[in-house]
Structure formats: C-alpha cells, structure tokens
PDB file of C-alpha atoms in Angstrom:
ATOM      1  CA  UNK A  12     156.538 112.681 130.549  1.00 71.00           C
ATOM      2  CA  UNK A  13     159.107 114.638 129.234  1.00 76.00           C
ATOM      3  CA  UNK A  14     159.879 115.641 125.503  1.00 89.00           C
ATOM      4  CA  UNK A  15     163.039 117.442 124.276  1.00 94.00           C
ATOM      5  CA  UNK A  16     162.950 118.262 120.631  1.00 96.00           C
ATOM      6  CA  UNK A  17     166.006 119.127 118.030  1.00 97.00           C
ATOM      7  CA  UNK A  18     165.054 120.795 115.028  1.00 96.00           C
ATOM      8  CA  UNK A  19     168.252 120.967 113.525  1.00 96.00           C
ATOM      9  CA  UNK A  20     169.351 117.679 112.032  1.00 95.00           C
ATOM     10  CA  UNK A  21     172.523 118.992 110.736  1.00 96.00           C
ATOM     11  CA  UNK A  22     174.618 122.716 110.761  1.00 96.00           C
ATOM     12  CA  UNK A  23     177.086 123.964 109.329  1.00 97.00           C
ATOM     13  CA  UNK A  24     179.542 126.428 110.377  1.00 97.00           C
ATOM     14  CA  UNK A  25     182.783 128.384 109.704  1.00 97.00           C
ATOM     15  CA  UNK A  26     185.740 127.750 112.162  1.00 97.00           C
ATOM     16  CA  UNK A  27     186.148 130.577 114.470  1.00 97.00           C
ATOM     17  CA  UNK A  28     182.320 131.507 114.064  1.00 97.00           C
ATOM     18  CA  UNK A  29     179.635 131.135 116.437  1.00 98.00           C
ATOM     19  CA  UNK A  30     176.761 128.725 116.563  1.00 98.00           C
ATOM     20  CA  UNK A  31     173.553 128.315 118.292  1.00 98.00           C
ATOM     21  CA  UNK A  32     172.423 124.467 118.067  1.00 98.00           C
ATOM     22  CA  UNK A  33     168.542 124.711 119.377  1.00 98.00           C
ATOM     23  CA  UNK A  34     166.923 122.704 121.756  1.00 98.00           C
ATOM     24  CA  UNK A  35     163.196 122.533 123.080  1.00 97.00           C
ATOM     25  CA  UNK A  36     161.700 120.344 126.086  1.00 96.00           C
ATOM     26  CA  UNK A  37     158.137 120.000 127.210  1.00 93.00           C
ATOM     27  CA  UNK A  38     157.660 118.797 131.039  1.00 88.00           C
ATOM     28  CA  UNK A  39     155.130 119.107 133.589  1.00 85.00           C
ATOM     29  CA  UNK A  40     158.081 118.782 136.270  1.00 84.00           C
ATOM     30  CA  UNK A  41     158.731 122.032 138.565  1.00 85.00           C
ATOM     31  CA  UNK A  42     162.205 121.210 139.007  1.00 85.00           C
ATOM     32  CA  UNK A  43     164.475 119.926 136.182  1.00 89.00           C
ATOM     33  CA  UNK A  44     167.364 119.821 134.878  1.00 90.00           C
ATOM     34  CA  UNK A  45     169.387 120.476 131.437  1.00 94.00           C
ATOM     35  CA  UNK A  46     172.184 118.835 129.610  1.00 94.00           C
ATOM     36  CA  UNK A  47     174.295 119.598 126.591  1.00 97.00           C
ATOM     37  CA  UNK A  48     176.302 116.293 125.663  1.00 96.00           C
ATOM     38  CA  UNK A  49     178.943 115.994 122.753  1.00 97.00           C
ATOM     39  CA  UNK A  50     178.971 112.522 120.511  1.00 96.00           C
ATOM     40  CA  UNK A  51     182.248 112.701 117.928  1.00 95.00           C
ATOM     41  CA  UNK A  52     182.168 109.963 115.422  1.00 93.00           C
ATOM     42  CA  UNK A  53     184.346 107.301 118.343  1.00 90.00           C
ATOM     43  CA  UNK A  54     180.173 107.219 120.066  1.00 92.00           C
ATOM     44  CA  UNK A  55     181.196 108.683 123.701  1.00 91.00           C
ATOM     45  CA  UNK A  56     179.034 111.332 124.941  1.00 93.00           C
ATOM     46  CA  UNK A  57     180.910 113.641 126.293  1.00 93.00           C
ATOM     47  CA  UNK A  58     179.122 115.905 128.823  1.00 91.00           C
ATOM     48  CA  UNK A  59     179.491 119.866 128.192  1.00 95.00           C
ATOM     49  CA  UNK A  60     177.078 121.932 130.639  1.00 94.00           C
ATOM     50  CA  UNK A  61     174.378 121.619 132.590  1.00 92.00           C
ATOM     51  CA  UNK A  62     171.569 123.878 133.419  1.00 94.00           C
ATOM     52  CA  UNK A  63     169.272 123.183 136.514  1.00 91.00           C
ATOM     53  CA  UNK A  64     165.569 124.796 136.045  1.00 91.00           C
ATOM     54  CA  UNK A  65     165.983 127.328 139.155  1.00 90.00           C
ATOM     55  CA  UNK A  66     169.578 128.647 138.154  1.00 89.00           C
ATOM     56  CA  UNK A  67     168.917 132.408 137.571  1.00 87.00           C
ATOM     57  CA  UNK A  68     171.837 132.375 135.532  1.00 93.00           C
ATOM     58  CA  UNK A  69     173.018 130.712 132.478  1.00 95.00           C
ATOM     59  CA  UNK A  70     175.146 128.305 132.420  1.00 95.00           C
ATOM     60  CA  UNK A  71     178.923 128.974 130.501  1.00 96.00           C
ATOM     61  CA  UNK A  72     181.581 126.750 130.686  1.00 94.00           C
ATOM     62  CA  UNK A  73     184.564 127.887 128.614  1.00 96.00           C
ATOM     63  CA  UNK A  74     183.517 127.981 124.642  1.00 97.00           C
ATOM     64  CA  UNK A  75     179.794 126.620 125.677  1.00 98.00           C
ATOM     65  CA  UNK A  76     176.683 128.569 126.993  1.00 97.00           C
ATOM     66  CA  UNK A  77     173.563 127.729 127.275  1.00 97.00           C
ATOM     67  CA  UNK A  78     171.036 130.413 126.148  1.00 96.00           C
ATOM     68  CA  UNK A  79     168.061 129.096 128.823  1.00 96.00           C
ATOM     69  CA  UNK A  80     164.836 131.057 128.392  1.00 96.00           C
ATOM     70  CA  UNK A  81     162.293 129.336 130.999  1.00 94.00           C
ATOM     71  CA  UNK A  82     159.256 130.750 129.843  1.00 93.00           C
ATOM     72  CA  UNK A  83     159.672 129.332 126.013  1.00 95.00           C
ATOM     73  CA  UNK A  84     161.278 126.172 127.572  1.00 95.00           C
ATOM     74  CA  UNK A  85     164.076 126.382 125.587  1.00 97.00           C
ATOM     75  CA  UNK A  86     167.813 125.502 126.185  1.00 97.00           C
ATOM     76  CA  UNK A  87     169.761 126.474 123.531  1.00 98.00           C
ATOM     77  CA  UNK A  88     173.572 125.386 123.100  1.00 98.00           C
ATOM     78  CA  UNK A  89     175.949 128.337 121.960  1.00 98.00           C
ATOM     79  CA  UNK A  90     179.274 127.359 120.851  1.00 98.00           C
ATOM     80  CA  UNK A  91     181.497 130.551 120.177  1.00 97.00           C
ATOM     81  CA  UNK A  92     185.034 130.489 118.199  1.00 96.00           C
ATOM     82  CA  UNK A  93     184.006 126.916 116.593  1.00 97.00           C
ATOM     83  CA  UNK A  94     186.992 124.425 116.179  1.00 97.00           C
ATOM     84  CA  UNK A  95     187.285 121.727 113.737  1.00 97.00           C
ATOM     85  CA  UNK A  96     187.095 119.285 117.064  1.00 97.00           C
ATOM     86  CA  UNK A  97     183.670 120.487 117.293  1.00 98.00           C
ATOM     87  CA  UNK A  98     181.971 118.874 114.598  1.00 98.00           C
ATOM     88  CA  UNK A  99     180.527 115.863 115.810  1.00 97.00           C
ATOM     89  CA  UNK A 100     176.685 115.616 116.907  1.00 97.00           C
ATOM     90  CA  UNK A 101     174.982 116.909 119.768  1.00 98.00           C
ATOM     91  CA  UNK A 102     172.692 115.935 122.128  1.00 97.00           C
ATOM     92  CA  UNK A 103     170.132 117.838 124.460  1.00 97.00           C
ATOM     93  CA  UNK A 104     169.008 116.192 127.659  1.00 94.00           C
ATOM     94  CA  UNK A 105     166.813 116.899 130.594  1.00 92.00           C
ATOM     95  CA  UNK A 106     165.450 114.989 133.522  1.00 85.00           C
ATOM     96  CA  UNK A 107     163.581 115.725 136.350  1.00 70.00           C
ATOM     97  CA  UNK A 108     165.957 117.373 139.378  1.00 57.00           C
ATOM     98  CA  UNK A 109     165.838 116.535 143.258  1.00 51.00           C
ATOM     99  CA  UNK A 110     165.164 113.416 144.332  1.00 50.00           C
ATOM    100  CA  UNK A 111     163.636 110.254 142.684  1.00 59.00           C
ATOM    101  CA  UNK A 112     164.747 109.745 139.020  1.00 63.00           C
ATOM    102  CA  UNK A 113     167.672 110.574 137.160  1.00 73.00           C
ATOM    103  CA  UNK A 114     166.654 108.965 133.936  1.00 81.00           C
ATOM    104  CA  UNK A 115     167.842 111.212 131.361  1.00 88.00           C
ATOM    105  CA  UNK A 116     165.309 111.661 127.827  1.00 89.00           C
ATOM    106  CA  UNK A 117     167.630 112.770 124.833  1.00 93.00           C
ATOM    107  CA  UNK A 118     166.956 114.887 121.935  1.00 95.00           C
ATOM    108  CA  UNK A 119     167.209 113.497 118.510  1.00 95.00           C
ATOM    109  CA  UNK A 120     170.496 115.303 117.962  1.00 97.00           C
ATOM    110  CA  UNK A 121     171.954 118.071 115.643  1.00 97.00           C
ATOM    111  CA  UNK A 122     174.794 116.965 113.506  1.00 97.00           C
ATOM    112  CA  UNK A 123     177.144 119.878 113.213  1.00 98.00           C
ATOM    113  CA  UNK A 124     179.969 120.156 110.905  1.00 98.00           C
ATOM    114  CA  UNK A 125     182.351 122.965 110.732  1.00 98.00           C
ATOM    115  CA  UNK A 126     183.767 124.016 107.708  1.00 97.00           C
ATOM    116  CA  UNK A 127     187.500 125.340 107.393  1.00 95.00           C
TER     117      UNK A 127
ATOM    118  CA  UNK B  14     184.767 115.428 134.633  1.00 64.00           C
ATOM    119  CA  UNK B  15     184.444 112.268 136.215  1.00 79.00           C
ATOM    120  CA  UNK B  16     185.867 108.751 133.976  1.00 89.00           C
ATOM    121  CA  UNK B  17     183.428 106.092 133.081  1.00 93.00           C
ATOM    122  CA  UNK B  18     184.819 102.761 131.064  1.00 95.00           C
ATOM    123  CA  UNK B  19     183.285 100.069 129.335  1.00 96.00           C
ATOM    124  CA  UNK B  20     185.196  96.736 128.205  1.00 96.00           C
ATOM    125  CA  UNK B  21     185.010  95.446 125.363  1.00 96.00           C
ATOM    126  CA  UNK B  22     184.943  98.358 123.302  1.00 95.00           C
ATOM    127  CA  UNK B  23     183.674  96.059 120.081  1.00 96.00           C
ATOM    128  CA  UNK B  24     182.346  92.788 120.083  1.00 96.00           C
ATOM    129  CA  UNK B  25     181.615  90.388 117.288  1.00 96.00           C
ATOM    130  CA  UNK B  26     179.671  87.178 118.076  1.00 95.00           C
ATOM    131  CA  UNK B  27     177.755  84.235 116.943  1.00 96.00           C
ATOM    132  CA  UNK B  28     174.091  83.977 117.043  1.00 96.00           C
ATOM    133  CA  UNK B  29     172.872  82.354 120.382  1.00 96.00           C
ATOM    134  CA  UNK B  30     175.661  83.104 122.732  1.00 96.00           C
ATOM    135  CA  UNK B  31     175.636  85.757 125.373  1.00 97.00           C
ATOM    136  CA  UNK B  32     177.752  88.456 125.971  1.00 97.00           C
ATOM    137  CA  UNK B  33     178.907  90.259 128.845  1.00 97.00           C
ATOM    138  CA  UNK B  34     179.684  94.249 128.823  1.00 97.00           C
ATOM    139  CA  UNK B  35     181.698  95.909 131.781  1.00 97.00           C
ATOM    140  CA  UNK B  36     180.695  99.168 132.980  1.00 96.00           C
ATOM    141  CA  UNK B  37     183.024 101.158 135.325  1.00 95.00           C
ATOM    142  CA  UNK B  38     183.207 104.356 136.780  1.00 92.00           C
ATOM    143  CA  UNK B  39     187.140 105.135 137.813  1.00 92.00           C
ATOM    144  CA  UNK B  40     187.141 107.896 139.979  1.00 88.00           C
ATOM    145  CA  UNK B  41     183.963 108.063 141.260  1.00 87.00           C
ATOM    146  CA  UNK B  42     181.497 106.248 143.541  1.00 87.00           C
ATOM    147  CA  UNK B  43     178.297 105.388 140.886  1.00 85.00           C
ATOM    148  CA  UNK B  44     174.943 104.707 143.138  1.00 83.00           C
ATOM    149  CA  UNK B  45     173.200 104.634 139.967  1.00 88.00           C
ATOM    150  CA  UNK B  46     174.415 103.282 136.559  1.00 92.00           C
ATOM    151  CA  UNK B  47     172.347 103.359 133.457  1.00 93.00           C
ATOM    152  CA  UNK B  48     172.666 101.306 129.612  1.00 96.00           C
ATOM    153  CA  UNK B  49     171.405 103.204 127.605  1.00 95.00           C
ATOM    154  CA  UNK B  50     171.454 101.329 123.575  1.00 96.00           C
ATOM    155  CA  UNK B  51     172.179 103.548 120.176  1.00 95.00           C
ATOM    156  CA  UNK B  52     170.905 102.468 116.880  1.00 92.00           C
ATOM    157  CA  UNK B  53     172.771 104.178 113.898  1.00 88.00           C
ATOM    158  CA  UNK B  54     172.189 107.791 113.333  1.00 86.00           C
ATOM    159  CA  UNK B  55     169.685 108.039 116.089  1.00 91.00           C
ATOM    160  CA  UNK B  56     169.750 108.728 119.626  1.00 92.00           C
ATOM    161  CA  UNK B  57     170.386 107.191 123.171  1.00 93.00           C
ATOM    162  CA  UNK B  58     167.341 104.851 124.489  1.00 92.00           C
ATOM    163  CA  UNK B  59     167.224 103.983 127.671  1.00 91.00           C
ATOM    164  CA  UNK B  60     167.396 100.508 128.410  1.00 94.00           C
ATOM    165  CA  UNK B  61     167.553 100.107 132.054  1.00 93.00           C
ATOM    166  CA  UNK B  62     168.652 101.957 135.776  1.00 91.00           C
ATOM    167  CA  UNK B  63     170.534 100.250 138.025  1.00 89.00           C
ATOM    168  CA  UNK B  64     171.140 100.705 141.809  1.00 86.00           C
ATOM    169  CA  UNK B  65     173.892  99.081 143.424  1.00 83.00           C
ATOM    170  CA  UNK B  66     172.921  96.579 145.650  1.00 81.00           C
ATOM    171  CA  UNK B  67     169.761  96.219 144.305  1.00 84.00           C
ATOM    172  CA  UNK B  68     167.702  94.809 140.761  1.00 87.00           C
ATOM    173  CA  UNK B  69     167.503  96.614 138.031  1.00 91.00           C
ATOM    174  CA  UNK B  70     164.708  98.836 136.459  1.00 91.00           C
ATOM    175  CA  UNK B  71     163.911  98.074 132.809  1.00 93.00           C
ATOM    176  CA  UNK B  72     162.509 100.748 130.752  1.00 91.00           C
ATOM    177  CA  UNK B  73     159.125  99.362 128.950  1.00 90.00           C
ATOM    178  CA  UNK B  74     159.682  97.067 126.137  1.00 92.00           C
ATOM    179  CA  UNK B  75     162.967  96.000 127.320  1.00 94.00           C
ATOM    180  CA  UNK B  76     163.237  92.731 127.867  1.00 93.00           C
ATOM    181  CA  UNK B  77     165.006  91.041 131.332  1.00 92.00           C
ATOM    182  CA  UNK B  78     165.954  88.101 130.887  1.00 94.00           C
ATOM    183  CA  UNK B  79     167.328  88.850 127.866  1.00 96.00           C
ATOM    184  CA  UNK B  80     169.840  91.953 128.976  1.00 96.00           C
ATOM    185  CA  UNK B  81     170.897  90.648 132.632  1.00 95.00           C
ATOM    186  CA  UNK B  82     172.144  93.590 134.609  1.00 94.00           C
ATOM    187  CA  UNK B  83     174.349  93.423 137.777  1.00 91.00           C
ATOM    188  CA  UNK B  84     175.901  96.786 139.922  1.00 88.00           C
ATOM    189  CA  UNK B  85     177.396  94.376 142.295  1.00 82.00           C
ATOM    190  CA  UNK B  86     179.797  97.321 143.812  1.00 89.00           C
ATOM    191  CA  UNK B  87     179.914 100.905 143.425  1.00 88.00           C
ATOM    192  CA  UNK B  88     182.078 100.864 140.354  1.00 91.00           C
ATOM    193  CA  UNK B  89     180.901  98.260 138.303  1.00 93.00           C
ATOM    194  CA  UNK B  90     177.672  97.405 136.733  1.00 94.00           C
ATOM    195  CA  UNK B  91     177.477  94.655 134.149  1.00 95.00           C
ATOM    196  CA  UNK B  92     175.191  94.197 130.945  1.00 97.00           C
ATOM    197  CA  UNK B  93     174.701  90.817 129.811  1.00 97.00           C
ATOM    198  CA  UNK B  94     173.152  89.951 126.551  1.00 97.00           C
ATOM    199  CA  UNK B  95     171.859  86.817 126.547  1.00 96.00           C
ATOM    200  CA  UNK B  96     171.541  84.228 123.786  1.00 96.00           C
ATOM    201  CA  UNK B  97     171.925  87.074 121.189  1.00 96.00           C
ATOM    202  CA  UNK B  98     170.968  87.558 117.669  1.00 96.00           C
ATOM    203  CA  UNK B  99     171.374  89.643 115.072  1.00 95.00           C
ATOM    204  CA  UNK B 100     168.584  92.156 116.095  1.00 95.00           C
ATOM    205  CA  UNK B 101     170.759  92.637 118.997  1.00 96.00           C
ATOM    206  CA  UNK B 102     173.800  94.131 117.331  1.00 96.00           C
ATOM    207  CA  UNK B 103     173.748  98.109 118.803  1.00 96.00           C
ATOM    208  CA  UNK B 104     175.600 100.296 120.270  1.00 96.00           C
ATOM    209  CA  UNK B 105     175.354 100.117 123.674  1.00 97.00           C
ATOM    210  CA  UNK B 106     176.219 102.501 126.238  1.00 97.00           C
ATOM    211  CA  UNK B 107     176.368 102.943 130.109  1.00 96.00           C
ATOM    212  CA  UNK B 108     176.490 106.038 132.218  1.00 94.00           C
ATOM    213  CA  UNK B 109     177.237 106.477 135.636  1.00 91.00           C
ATOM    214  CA  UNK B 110     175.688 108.855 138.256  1.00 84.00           C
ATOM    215  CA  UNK B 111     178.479 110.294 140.915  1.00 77.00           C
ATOM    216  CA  UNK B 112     176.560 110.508 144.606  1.00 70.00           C
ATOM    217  CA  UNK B 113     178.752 113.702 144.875  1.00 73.00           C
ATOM    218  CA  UNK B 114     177.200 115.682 142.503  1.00 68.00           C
ATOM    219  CA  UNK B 115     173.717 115.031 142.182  1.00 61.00           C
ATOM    220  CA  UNK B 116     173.065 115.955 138.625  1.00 71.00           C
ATOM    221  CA  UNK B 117     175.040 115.074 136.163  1.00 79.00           C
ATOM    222  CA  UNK B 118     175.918 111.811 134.407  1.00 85.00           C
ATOM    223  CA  UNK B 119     179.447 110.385 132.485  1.00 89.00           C
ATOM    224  CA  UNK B 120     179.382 108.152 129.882  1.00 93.00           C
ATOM    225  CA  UNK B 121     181.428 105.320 129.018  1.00 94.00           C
ATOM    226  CA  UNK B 122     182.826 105.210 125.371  1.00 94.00           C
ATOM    227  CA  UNK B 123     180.293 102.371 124.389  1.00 96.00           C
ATOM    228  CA  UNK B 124     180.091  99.086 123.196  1.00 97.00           C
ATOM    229  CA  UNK B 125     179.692  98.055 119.659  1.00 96.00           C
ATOM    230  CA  UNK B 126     177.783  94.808 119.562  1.00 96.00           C
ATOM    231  CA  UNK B 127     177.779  92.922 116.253  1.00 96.00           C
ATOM    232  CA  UNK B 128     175.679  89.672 116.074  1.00 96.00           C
ATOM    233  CA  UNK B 129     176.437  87.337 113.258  1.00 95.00           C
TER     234      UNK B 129
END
C-alpha cells in the first residue's frame, strides 16, 4: 500500500518569496506516479503538476516545480514568486502508474498562508 | 486542464431522505470517475471508482447501498446518498480520469452535504 506523508501542517510565507511545501511517499510499486493538487477555501482541488516515477526530469509548470529525489522518495512542491492567490492548502498525491488502478492516496495537506 | 462539474454545489436535507449528486466531466471523455468524501480540515478519502458501463468499486468500509453510484455515459457519474443522516453531512467530491491522458485526474468543485 501506499503512504504519502505531509509534515508541514501549515507555512507561512512572504509574497514574492519562495516556498518548498514537503512531501514524502512510501510504495513498493516500480512505477508511480506524483501529484501536486491546490484546495483554496471554495474545496476544488485544483491540479498543479505531475511527476511520473521514470521522468528523468523534474517536473515545472510555470511558478510550480517539483523537487523529485527518487532515492529519498520525496516529491517536494516549490512555489517561487508566491502570490496572495496561493494561500490555500495543498495536497500531495501518488498512485501507482500503467495499467490497473488509478486510485489516488492523498497527503494530509500543508496549509500555506502568504503574508503581504 | 480538463473541466469537471458537480450539481448541487450545497445541499441541505432532512434526515432519512436521499440525495442525488451529479458528476460531469465537460470536455472530456471520463472512463473512470471517482467520489472521493472530505471531512473538515482533513483530507480526500476515497469512497468509491467507477467505470462506465460497469458497477462500482467501494473502498473498504464504505457502505453500497447506502452511496448508490451510476457512470451511465462517459460524462456523467452519479452519487446517491441514500436515506441520509446527520453522520452523512461531508464534503463530497468526484474526479474524473480523461482516457487521453492516462495520468492525471480533475476534480469537480464538490458537494457540501448538510444532514439535518
């Protein structure tokens, strides 16, 4: 089974700064793949990058990169030049890739909040 | 990103009746459709995976006959809560899975169930 694991129950940080919002997964899986998703205070999850276990890069997607460092199994979010928009809380989520299940196991999420 | 809706975006109803929760992916074709439900300030639990065309797989402890699920087409999957009660009152969300792109899942904007 898989286990993803948010230390981080809440951040802060100052607009225009970066951030690094951690995220940790345990699997047994040889493929898999990883998800950074965005909840604001309305409760959509809004999806923001994806990194698939035998990418040999990592994944960027305007402000958001994923810092992915196989060998700790470790997928952390980056978030550079932080907006007010971003605070909201954020969720890390893997599931095994290729075929067979997409059921996705979530993080307990980081709460970030940035400060003007 | 690919658009995902859900109707009715709140809810408020009496103990014992059911209620129905639309799930529907716009632009895309959704093989696969999840609900996942959100209790406050903690994260997404999956509830159930549905194929289109085909019954639905509950997650353990999740209960059947009590959240009916339908994907009768490849747009729309339904949740109904049947004979609810208070313990029922959630946040409930569904995600869609486009057969384009293999990997990544979009969320509705959720459901806020309140049981009385």
């Amino acid at each position: 089974a898989q286990k993803i694991t948010q230390t981080q129950p809440g951040m802060f940080v100052q607009e225009k700064e970066a951030v690094t919002l951690d995220c940790t997964y345990d699997t047994s899986d040889p493929s898999y793949g990883l998800f950074w998703y965005k909840q604001p205070s309305s409760g959509e999850m809004i999806f923001l990058i994806y990194q698939g276990s035998y990418d040999q890069q990592n994944a960027t997607e305007g402000r958001y990169s994923l810092n992915f460092q196989k060998a700790r199994k470790s997928a952390n979010l980056v978030i550079s030049a932080s907006q007010l928009g971003d605070s909201a809380m954020y969720f890390c989520a893997m599931y095994p890739s290729g075929a067979g299940s997409y059921q996705l196991t979530f993080g307990k999420g980081t709460k970030l909040s940035v400060i003007p | 990103g690919a658009v995902v809706s859900q109707h009715p975006s709140r809810v408020i109803c009496k103990s014992g009746t059911s209620v129905k929760i639309e799930c529907r992916s716009l632009d895309f074709q959704a093989t696969t459709m999840f609900w996942y439900r959100q209790f406050p300030k903690q994260s997404l639990m999956l509830m159930a995976t549905s194929n289109e065309g085909s019954k639905a797989t509950y997650e353990q402890g999740v209960e059947k006959d009590k959240f009916l699920i339908n994907h009768a087409s490849l747009t729309l999957s339904t949740l109904t809560v049947t004979s609810a009660h208070p313990e029922d009152s959630s946040f409930y969300i569904c995600s869609g899975k486009d057969s384009r792109y293999l990997e990544t899942q979009y969320f509705g904007p959720g459901t806020r169930l309140l049981v009385l």
